[in-house]
mmCIF file of C-alpha atoms and ligand atoms in Angstrom:
data_model
loop_
_atom_site.group_PDB
_atom_site.id
_atom_site.type_symbol
_atom_site.label_atom_id
_atom_site.label_comp_id
_atom_site.label_asym_id
_atom_site.label_seq_id
_atom_site.Cartn_x
_atom_site.Cartn_y
_atom_site.Cartn_z
ATOM 1 C CA MET A 1 -7.374 99.428 41.190
ATOM 2 C CA LEU A 2 -3.897 98.704 43.355
ATOM 3 C CA SER A 3 -2.634 102.174 46.279
ATOM 4 C CA LEU A 4 1.084 101.465 44.623
ATOM 5 C CA GLY A 5 3.915 102.256 47.364
ATOM 6 C CA THR A 6 5.426 105.619 47.357
ATOM 7 C CA LEU A 7 9.255 107.229 46.375
ATOM 8 C CA GLU A 8 9.236 108.273 49.962
ATOM 9 C CA GLU A 9 7.394 104.801 51.762
ATOM 10 C CA LEU A 10 11.282 103.890 50.932
ATOM 11 C CA PRO A 11 14.006 104.117 53.192
ATOM 12 C CA GLN A 12 16.382 107.034 52.017
ATOM 13 C CA ALA A 13 19.633 104.807 52.221
ATOM 14 C CA TYR A 14 18.190 102.422 49.736
ATOM 15 C CA ARG A 15 16.962 104.825 47.063
ATOM 16 C CA ASP A 16 20.521 106.060 47.560
ATOM 17 C CA ASN A 17 22.267 102.237 46.562
ATOM 18 C CA LEU A 18 19.602 102.326 43.641
ATOM 19 C CA THR A 19 20.756 105.428 42.727
ATOM 20 C CA ASP A 20 23.835 104.740 42.384
ATOM 21 C CA LEU A 21 23.763 101.560 40.829
ATOM 22 C CA ASN A 22 21.595 103.318 37.923
ATOM 23 C CA LEU A 23 18.324 101.551 38.979
ATOM 24 C CA VAL A 24 14.896 102.699 39.600
ATOM 25 C CA PRO A 25 12.076 101.258 41.212
ATOM 26 C CA LEU A 26 9.281 100.863 38.918
ATOM 27 C CA TRP A 27 5.796 100.607 41.711
ATOM 28 C CA PRO A 28 6.211 104.454 42.911
ATOM 29 C CA SER A 29 6.249 105.562 38.620
ATOM 30 C CA MET A 30 3.768 103.175 38.000
ATOM 31 C CA ARG A 31 0.752 104.918 36.936
ATOM 32 C CA ALA A 32 2.969 107.562 35.465
ATOM 33 C CA VAL A 33 3.971 105.374 32.283
ATOM 34 C CA LEU A 34 0.677 103.263 32.812
ATOM 35 C CA PRO A 35 -1.983 105.644 33.183
ATOM 36 C CA TYR A 36 -5.499 104.282 33.758
ATOM 37 C CA LYS A 37 -7.364 103.853 30.398
ATOM 38 C CA VAL A 38 -6.779 107.145 29.134
ATOM 39 C CA PRO A 39 -2.589 108.050 28.246
ATOM 40 C CA THR A 40 -1.211 110.986 29.544
ATOM 41 C CA ARG A 41 -0.974 113.849 26.768
ATOM 42 C CA LYS A 42 1.053 116.575 26.556
ATOM 43 C CA THR A 43 0.044 118.025 24.095
ATOM 44 C CA GLN A 44 -1.992 121.408 23.903
ATOM 45 C CA THR A 45 -4.828 122.238 22.682
ATOM 46 C CA LEU A 46 -3.577 125.963 20.367
ATOM 47 C CA ASN A 47 -3.672 127.901 18.032
ATOM 48 C CA TRP A 48 -0.436 129.817 16.313
ATOM 49 C CA ARG A 49 -2.649 132.811 15.092
ATOM 50 C CA TYR A 50 -0.901 133.838 11.921
ATOM 51 C CA GLN A 51 -1.467 137.380 11.855
ATOM 52 C CA ASN A 52 0.446 136.853 15.559
ATOM 53 C CA VAL A 53 3.453 134.948 13.926
ATOM 54 C CA ARG A 54 3.544 136.591 10.959
ATOM 55 C CA PRO A 55 5.034 139.711 11.516
ATOM 56 C CA LEU A 56 7.745 138.317 13.873
ATOM 57 C CA LEU A 57 8.533 136.088 10.727
ATOM 58 C CA LEU A 58 8.713 139.124 8.489
ATOM 59 C CA GLU A 59 11.175 140.433 11.358
ATOM 60 C CA ALA A 60 13.032 137.230 11.118
ATOM 61 C CA GLY A 61 13.741 138.277 7.838
ATOM 62 C CA GLU A 62 15.691 141.691 8.331
ATOM 63 C CA LEU A 63 17.364 140.118 10.945
ATOM 64 C CA THR A 64 18.972 136.921 9.623
ATOM 65 C CA PRO A 65 20.246 136.794 6.185
ATOM 66 C CA MET A 66 19.715 133.519 4.583
ATOM 67 C CA GLU A 67 22.635 132.431 4.841
ATOM 68 C CA LYS A 68 23.241 132.685 8.587
ATOM 69 C CA ALA A 69 19.756 130.568 8.984
ATOM 70 C CA GLU A 70 19.698 127.376 6.310
ATOM 71 C CA ARG A 71 16.224 127.885 6.726
ATOM 72 C CA ARG A 72 14.608 130.624 8.312
ATOM 73 C CA VAL A 73 12.004 128.908 9.992
ATOM 74 C CA LEU A 74 9.946 129.566 13.636
ATOM 75 C CA VAL A 75 8.611 126.662 15.220
ATOM 76 C CA LEU A 76 5.409 126.260 16.184
ATOM 77 C CA ALA A 77 6.308 124.653 19.448
ATOM 78 C CA ASN A 78 3.609 123.213 21.884
ATOM 79 C CA PRO A 79 4.258 124.320 25.338
ATOM 80 C CA GLY A 80 3.005 121.194 26.419
ATOM 81 C CA HIS A 81 5.889 119.790 25.284
ATOM 82 C CA GLY A 82 8.283 122.210 26.549
ATOM 83 C CA LEU A 83 8.961 124.657 24.242
ATOM 84 C CA GLU A 84 12.788 124.017 24.112
ATOM 85 C CA ASN A 85 11.570 120.246 22.438
ATOM 86 C CA MET A 86 9.759 122.070 19.290
ATOM 87 C CA GLN A 87 7.131 119.249 19.593
ATOM 88 C CA ALA A 88 3.354 120.137 18.018
ATOM 89 C CA THR A 89 2.378 117.149 18.503
ATOM 90 C CA PRO A 90 4.619 113.618 20.226
ATOM 91 C CA SER A 91 5.872 113.202 16.599
ATOM 92 C CA ILE A 92 4.501 115.822 14.321
ATOM 93 C CA TYR A 93 7.258 119.762 14.367
ATOM 94 C CA LEU A 94 5.422 122.638 12.750
ATOM 95 C CA GLY A 95 7.631 125.907 11.490
ATOM 96 C CA LEU A 96 6.613 128.328 9.321
ATOM 97 C CA GLN A 97 9.544 129.178 7.072
ATOM 98 C CA LEU A 98 10.174 132.611 5.219
ATOM 99 C CA ILE A 99 11.978 132.999 1.704
ATOM 100 C CA LEU A 100 12.455 136.495 0.699
ATOM 101 C CA PRO A 101 12.092 137.145 -3.354
ATOM 102 C CA GLY A 102 15.473 135.953 -4.831
ATOM 103 C CA GLU A 103 16.784 134.135 -2.115
ATOM 104 C CA THR A 104 17.690 130.784 -2.064
ATOM 105 C CA ALA A 105 17.113 128.420 0.630
ATOM 106 C CA PRO A 106 20.347 126.035 -0.133
ATOM 107 C CA ASN A 107 19.875 122.034 -1.104
ATOM 108 C CA HIS A 108 20.457 119.392 1.947
ATOM 109 C CA ARG A 109 18.950 116.161 2.186
ATOM 110 C CA HIS A 110 17.776 114.656 5.964
ATOM 111 C CA THR A 111 16.223 111.411 7.403
ATOM 112 C CA PRO A 112 13.230 112.539 8.699
ATOM 113 C CA ASN A 113 10.697 113.286 6.100
ATOM 114 C CA ALA A 114 8.946 116.782 5.542
ATOM 115 C CA VAL A 115 5.722 117.766 4.332
ATOM 116 C CA ARG A 116 5.614 121.709 2.847
ATOM 117 C CA ILE A 117 1.905 123.376 2.666
ATOM 118 C CA ILE A 118 2.245 126.975 1.556
ATOM 119 C CA VAL A 119 0.609 129.535 3.438
ATOM 120 C CA GLU A 120 0.716 132.986 1.211
ATOM 121 C CA GLY A 121 2.607 134.354 -1.571
ATOM 122 C CA GLU A 122 3.833 133.008 -5.264
ATOM 123 C CA GLY A 123 6.855 132.730 -7.827
ATOM 124 C CA ALA A 124 8.934 130.116 -5.114
ATOM 125 C CA TYR A 125 9.481 126.136 -6.040
ATOM 126 C CA THR A 126 10.998 123.724 -4.221
ATOM 127 C CA THR A 127 13.544 120.797 -5.867
ATOM 128 C CA VAL A 128 12.482 117.876 -4.868
ATOM 129 C CA ALA A 129 14.823 115.092 -5.914
ATOM 130 C CA GLY A 130 15.266 117.027 -9.221
ATOM 131 C CA GLU A 131 12.379 117.691 -9.236
ATOM 132 C CA PRO A 132 10.857 121.589 -9.369
ATOM 133 C CA CYS A 133 7.823 121.912 -7.167
ATOM 134 C CA ARG A 134 5.159 124.856 -7.560
ATOM 135 C CA MET A 135 4.274 126.273 -4.167
ATOM 136 C CA GLU A 136 1.059 127.650 -4.392
ATOM 137 C CA ARG A 137 -1.533 128.445 -1.798
ATOM 138 C CA GLY A 138 -2.353 125.222 -0.223
ATOM 139 C CA ASP A 139 -0.510 123.322 -2.268
ATOM 140 C CA LEU A 140 1.086 119.858 0.272
ATOM 141 C CA ILE A 141 4.367 119.182 -1.186
ATOM 142 C CA LEU A 142 6.374 115.920 -0.184
ATOM 143 C CA THR A 143 10.512 115.358 1.230
ATOM 144 C CA PRO A 144 10.402 112.100 1.710
ATOM 145 C CA SER A 145 13.507 111.213 3.784
ATOM 146 C CA GLY A 146 17.145 111.284 2.059
ATOM 147 C CA LYS A 147 16.036 113.431 -0.546
ATOM 148 C CA TRP A 148 17.780 116.328 -1.481
ATOM 149 C CA HIS A 149 15.568 119.157 -1.824
ATOM 150 C CA GLU A 150 16.507 122.944 -2.322
ATOM 151 C CA HIS A 151 13.892 126.180 -2.035
ATOM 152 C CA HIS A 152 13.838 129.134 -4.316
ATOM 153 C CA HIS A 153 12.016 132.097 -4.655
ATOM 154 C CA GLU A 154 11.000 134.129 -7.883
ATOM 155 C CA GLY A 155 8.186 135.777 -7.099
ATOM 156 C CA GLN A 156 7.058 139.573 -5.760
ATOM 157 C CA GLY A 157 6.876 140.003 -1.939
ATOM 158 C CA PRO A 158 7.297 136.497 0.902
ATOM 159 C CA ILE A 159 6.750 133.567 -0.033
ATOM 160 C CA VAL A 160 5.631 131.466 3.767
ATOM 161 C CA TRP A 161 4.501 128.158 4.341
ATOM 162 C CA LEU A 162 4.057 125.361 6.922
ATOM 163 C CA ASP A 163 7.057 122.664 7.452
ATOM 164 C CA VAL A 164 5.286 119.415 9.039
ATOM 165 C CA LEU A 165 7.978 116.873 9.599
ATOM 166 C CA ASP A 166 8.375 113.685 11.737
ATOM 167 C CA LEU A 167 11.407 115.361 13.294
ATOM 168 C CA PRO A 168 10.647 114.901 16.918
ATOM 169 C CA LEU A 169 10.516 110.812 16.449
ATOM 170 C CA ILE A 170 13.111 110.753 14.206
ATOM 171 C CA TYR A 171 15.447 112.278 17.151
ATOM 172 C CA GLN A 172 13.705 110.186 19.924
ATOM 173 C CA LEU A 173 15.093 107.373 17.779
ATOM 174 C CA GLU A 174 19.048 109.021 17.668
ATOM 175 C CA SER A 175 18.218 108.894 13.261
ATOM 176 C CA SER A 176 17.513 112.425 13.287
ATOM 177 C CA TRP A 177 21.001 113.942 10.813
ATOM 178 C CA ALA A 178 21.243 115.791 7.179
ATOM 179 C CA ILE A 179 24.266 116.633 4.947
ATOM 180 C CA GLU A 180 24.786 119.308 2.998
ATOM 181 C CA GLY A 181 24.863 119.390 -0.965
ATOM 182 C CA GLN A 182 25.683 121.497 -4.392
ATOM 183 C CA ASN A 183 22.322 122.845 -5.830
ATOM 184 C CA GLN A 184 20.371 120.404 -7.879
ATOM 185 C CA GLN A 185 20.461 120.331 -11.568
ATOM 186 C CA THR A 186 17.461 119.801 -13.386
ATOM 187 C CA THR A 187 16.215 119.803 -16.791
ATOM 188 C CA LEU A 188 12.937 118.998 -15.815
ATOM 189 C CA SER A 189 10.618 122.741 -15.554
ATOM 190 C CA ARG A 190 7.670 120.485 -13.479
ATOM 191 C CA ASP A 191 6.800 117.882 -11.263
ATOM 192 C CA LYS A 192 5.069 114.711 -11.738
ATOM 193 C CA SER A 193 1.762 116.345 -10.464
ATOM 194 C CA PHE A 194 1.080 117.893 -13.866
ATOM 195 C CA ALA A 195 1.637 114.696 -15.672
ATOM 196 C CA GLU A 196 1.626 111.489 -14.427
ATOM 197 C CA TYR A 197 -0.370 112.373 -11.569
ATOM 198 C CA SER A 198 -2.584 114.142 -12.812
ATOM 199 C CA ALA A 199 -5.697 112.707 -12.627
ATOM 200 C CA ALA A 200 -7.204 110.032 -10.246
ATOM 201 C CA GLY A 201 -7.150 106.553 -11.898
ATOM 202 C CA VAL A 202 -5.165 107.397 -15.031
ATOM 203 C CA VAL A 203 -1.214 107.043 -15.819
ATOM 204 C CA PRO A 204 1.136 107.264 -18.831
ATOM 205 C CA ASN A 205 1.778 104.404 -20.654
ATOM 206 C CA ILE A 206 4.803 105.564 -22.158
ATOM 207 C CA ASN A 207 8.409 105.860 -20.009
ATOM 208 C CA PHE A 208 6.424 105.250 -16.803
ATOM 209 C CA GLU A 209 7.779 103.575 -13.872
ATOM 210 C CA ARG A 210 5.994 102.313 -11.321
ATOM 211 C CA ALA A 211 7.675 103.499 -7.360
ATOM 212 C CA PRO A 212 6.284 101.382 -5.227
ATOM 213 C CA SER A 213 8.407 102.539 -2.017
ATOM 214 C CA ASP A 214 7.922 106.592 -1.691
ATOM 215 C CA SER A 215 5.512 108.026 -2.642
ATOM 216 C CA PRO A 216 6.304 108.590 -6.644
ATOM 217 C CA GLN A 217 3.836 112.282 -6.188
ATOM 218 C CA LEU A 218 5.407 114.351 -4.651
ATOM 219 C CA ARG A 219 3.314 117.942 -4.887
ATOM 220 C CA TYR A 220 -0.908 117.766 -4.547
ATOM 221 C CA PRO A 221 -1.662 121.376 -5.560
ATOM 222 C CA TRP A 222 -4.587 122.568 -3.839
ATOM 223 C CA THR A 223 -6.556 123.178 -6.498
ATOM 224 C CA LYS A 224 -7.468 119.955 -6.821
ATOM 225 C CA THR A 225 -8.121 118.520 -3.537
ATOM 226 C CA ARG A 226 -10.587 121.386 -3.110
ATOM 227 C CA ALA A 227 -12.151 120.328 -6.170
ATOM 228 C CA CYS A 228 -12.590 117.306 -5.147
ATOM 229 C CA LEU A 229 -14.740 117.841 -1.656
ATOM 230 C CA LEU A 230 -16.524 120.412 -3.430
ATOM 231 C CA GLU A 231 -17.435 117.144 -5.594
ATOM 232 C CA MET A 232 -17.892 114.811 -2.374
ATOM 233 C CA ALA A 233 -20.114 117.975 -1.371
ATOM 234 C CA GLU A 234 -22.318 118.153 -3.915
ATOM 235 C CA HIS A 235 -22.519 113.905 -3.204
ATOM 236 C CA TYR A 236 -23.201 113.943 0.098
ATOM 237 C CA SER A 237 -25.406 116.327 1.776
ATOM 238 C CA THR A 238 -24.826 115.029 5.169
ATOM 239 C CA GLY A 239 -21.580 113.206 7.227
ATOM 240 C CA VAL A 240 -17.638 114.181 7.520
ATOM 241 C CA LEU A 241 -15.887 115.482 4.071
ATOM 242 C CA ARG A 242 -12.436 114.487 4.406
ATOM 243 C CA ILE A 243 -9.710 113.595 2.196
ATOM 244 C CA SER A 244 -6.635 111.560 2.983
ATOM 245 C CA TYR A 245 -3.829 112.289 1.199
ATOM 246 C CA VAL A 246 -2.287 109.016 0.129
ATOM 247 C CA ASN A 247 0.515 107.417 -2.428
ATOM 248 C CA PRO A 248 -1.014 106.843 -5.643
ATOM 249 C CA GLU A 249 0.572 103.851 -6.341
ATOM 250 C CA THR A 250 -0.314 101.994 -2.590
ATOM 251 C CA GLY A 251 -3.146 104.146 -1.576
ATOM 252 C CA GLY A 252 -1.653 103.782 1.664
ATOM 253 C CA SER A 253 -0.422 107.198 3.474
ATOM 254 C CA VAL A 254 2.079 109.265 2.227
ATOM 255 C CA PHE A 255 5.182 108.675 4.893
ATOM 256 C CA PRO A 256 4.972 105.777 7.092
ATOM 257 C CA SER A 257 4.880 107.984 10.464
ATOM 258 C CA LEU A 258 2.699 111.104 9.480
ATOM 259 C CA GLY A 259 -0.752 111.029 7.719
ATOM 260 C CA PHE A 260 -2.348 113.842 5.936
ATOM 261 C CA GLY A 261 -6.020 114.988 5.247
ATOM 262 C CA ALA A 262 -8.293 117.707 4.094
ATOM 263 C CA ILE A 263 -11.897 118.648 6.334
ATOM 264 C CA MET A 264 -14.494 120.797 4.350
ATOM 265 C CA LEU A 265 -17.125 122.343 6.414
ATOM 266 C CA ARG A 266 -20.236 123.163 4.735
ATOM 267 C CA ALA A 267 -21.557 126.566 5.188
ATOM 268 C CA GLY A 268 -23.043 127.089 9.093
ATOM 269 C CA GLU A 269 -21.811 123.112 9.990
ATOM 270 C CA ARG A 270 -20.811 121.638 13.154
ATOM 271 C CA CYS A 271 -18.886 119.074 12.379
ATOM 272 C CA VAL A 272 -18.371 116.580 15.478
ATOM 273 C CA LEU A 273 -14.946 114.415 14.064
ATOM 274 C CA PRO A 274 -14.758 110.573 15.598
ATOM 275 C CA LYS A 275 -12.615 110.204 18.455
ATOM 276 C CA ARG A 276 -9.460 109.040 17.867
ATOM 277 C CA THR A 277 -6.306 107.921 19.686
ATOM 278 C CA THR A 278 -3.791 110.146 17.704
ATOM 279 C CA PRO A 279 -3.652 114.362 18.512
ATOM 280 C CA CYS A 280 -3.731 115.916 15.203
ATOM 281 C CA VAL A 281 -2.580 119.324 13.704
ATOM 282 C CA PHE A 282 -5.121 121.591 12.120
ATOM 283 C CA HIS A 283 -4.243 124.098 9.036
ATOM 284 C CA ALA A 284 -6.988 126.562 8.023
ATOM 285 C CA VAL A 285 -6.648 126.903 3.886
ATOM 286 C CA GLU A 286 -10.111 129.221 3.524
ATOM 287 C CA GLY A 287 -12.816 130.061 6.169
ATOM 288 C CA SER A 288 -12.985 131.108 9.726
ATOM 289 C CA GLY A 289 -14.558 129.255 12.963
ATOM 290 C CA SER A 290 -14.185 127.052 16.025
ATOM 291 C CA LEU A 291 -11.896 124.000 17.264
ATOM 292 C CA SER A 292 -12.971 122.399 20.715
ATOM 293 C CA VAL A 293 -11.676 119.525 22.335
ATOM 294 C CA ASP A 294 -13.635 117.703 25.059
ATOM 295 C CA GLY A 295 -16.500 120.272 25.741
ATOM 296 C CA GLY A 296 -13.909 122.709 26.346
ATOM 297 C CA GLU A 297 -14.177 126.787 25.394
ATOM 298 C CA PRO A 298 -14.435 126.852 21.549
ATOM 299 C CA LEU A 299 -11.388 128.288 20.078
ATOM 300 C CA SER A 300 -11.407 130.624 17.300
ATOM 301 C CA TRP A 301 -9.130 130.050 14.078
ATOM 302 C CA VAL A 302 -9.710 132.428 11.270
ATOM 303 C CA GLU A 303 -7.606 131.504 7.099
ATOM 304 C CA LYS A 304 -3.966 130.628 7.447
ATOM 305 C CA ASP A 305 -4.481 129.376 11.709
ATOM 306 C CA THR A 306 -2.434 126.657 12.367
ATOM 307 C CA LEU A 307 -3.812 124.789 16.168
ATOM 308 C CA SER A 308 -3.345 121.210 17.531
ATOM 309 C CA SER A 309 -5.599 119.146 19.304
ATOM 310 C CA PRO A 310 -4.376 115.712 21.545
ATOM 311 C CA GLY A 311 -5.862 112.688 21.234
ATOM 312 C CA TYR A 312 -7.951 110.391 22.698
ATOM 313 C CA SER A 313 -10.363 113.584 22.306
ATOM 314 C CA ASP A 314 -13.797 114.781 20.907
ATOM 315 C CA ILE A 315 -13.378 117.494 18.880
ATOM 316 C CA VAL A 316 -15.613 119.706 17.225
ATOM 317 C CA LEU A 317 -14.975 122.015 14.153
ATOM 318 C CA VAL A 318 -17.751 124.776 13.175
ATOM 319 C CA ASN A 319 -17.789 127.181 9.910
ATOM 320 C CA ASP A 320 -18.511 130.880 11.029
ATOM 321 C CA SER A 321 -19.904 131.218 7.974
ATOM 322 C CA LYS A 322 -23.657 130.947 6.891
ATOM 323 C CA THR A 323 -22.690 131.182 3.107
ATOM 324 C CA GLU A 324 -19.362 129.576 2.725
ATOM 325 C CA PRO A 325 -17.873 126.565 3.228
ATOM 326 C CA ALA A 326 -14.399 126.538 5.361
ATOM 327 C CA PHE A 327 -11.552 123.857 4.372
ATOM 328 C CA LEU A 328 -9.005 122.030 6.900
ATOM 329 C CA ILE A 329 -5.459 120.888 6.173
ATOM 330 C CA THR A 330 -4.739 117.862 8.713
ATOM 331 C CA ALA A 331 -2.171 116.218 10.436
ATOM 332 C CA ASP A 332 -1.532 113.497 12.375
ATOM 333 C CA GLU A 333 0.520 110.222 13.952
ATOM 334 C CA GLU A 334 -2.587 107.884 11.946
ATOM 335 C CA PRO A 335 -0.076 105.402 10.459
ATOM 336 C CA LEU A 336 2.325 104.808 13.325
ATOM 337 C CA HIS A 337 -0.560 104.313 15.086
ATOM 338 C CA GLN A 338 -1.704 101.767 13.049
ATOM 339 C CA HIS A 339 1.495 99.963 12.515
ATOM 340 C CA LEU A 340 2.090 100.142 16.629
ATOM 341 C CA GLY A 341 -1.900 98.302 16.701
ATOM 342 C CA VAL A 342 -2.432 101.191 18.978
ATOM 343 C CA TYR A 343 -5.158 102.777 16.880
HETATM 344 O O1 LIG B 1 12.816 123.099 4.735
HETATM 345 O O2 LIG B 1 14.743 121.700 4.544
HETATM 346 O O3 LIG B 1 11.442 123.741 8.936
HETATM 347 O O4 LIG B 1 15.347 121.176 7.071
HETATM 348 C C1 LIG B 1 13.570 122.618 9.271
HETATM 349 C C2 LIG B 1 13.843 121.766 8.970
HETATM 350 C C3 LIG B 1 12.499 123.374 7.486
HETATM 351 C C4 LIG B 1 13.943 122.342 4.727
HETATM 352 C C5 LIG B 1 12.283 123.032 8.769
HETATM 353 C C6 LIG B 1 14.517 121.876 7.578
HETATM 354 C C7 LIG B 1 13.424 122.288 6.802
#
């Protein structure tokens, strides 16, 4: 490897002249932006333990009425990226959102793509482009870029979900903006996951229009994902049990930016994930266990916890239970890495 010149080796007067003209010499910073073989990763391995976040989120419910929040969210910010930047990974924003019974988070739309993963509570629904999507624990609900969405809660007790957005990416592209609208009028009582996309490989053959761009399926019920993973476990006694959430029309990722999946850990399983370039977010839907990165100290997790890990690292997930499976939903930047040719 070359030994590159430093900034200090340059005369101060020369450096000042460069600065005056908004110029920067590359060579002192060359290895910072093009490190040798392995990228610099700011994404820290972290667990935002739900038991720690929940009381503060409920307190936000007392401190800040919905009218003053628009969205009542505590952002899960990775300190490696600077808390103020609200990044869990370079492209992923995470937030835990609270709605109290009878409250509505008003209609709006924005350029970033969003997913909700339901953490606790019953009786809420989010209306996305006119489709009311019921929110049940573990469900994954899409709000693709530009689609109107509003959240309602008609049940008892708080509802909490995890928001996963590509906001940091869209913001960095200087393309992040939102507008508010009147609440949506809809005659539908359910979303398409109940009829048009209720079973793999089967579609209605009347009044059915294909929608090839955004995923036409907005809600991915957890009960079905869970059943699918258990079914896979019946057939595969070894190997990683992992599914991807896809656009049912194309088979591709649900968003061009972020990818979503779910992992089942068999009872007592120690699961070594294939090493990948993309950082990853894990949300524990059921069970408890640990995550270790690059052979480091295992980080414990329980149901409802949300974790992050950097890319280019060896990841091991362990299920603590010797009798029950554990389930995690994942979010990562794979589609983006694929598009860019860096995956
Ligand atoms: O529910 O639409 O966590 O617009 C951040 C921005 C949630 C939402 C967030 C949003 C939303």
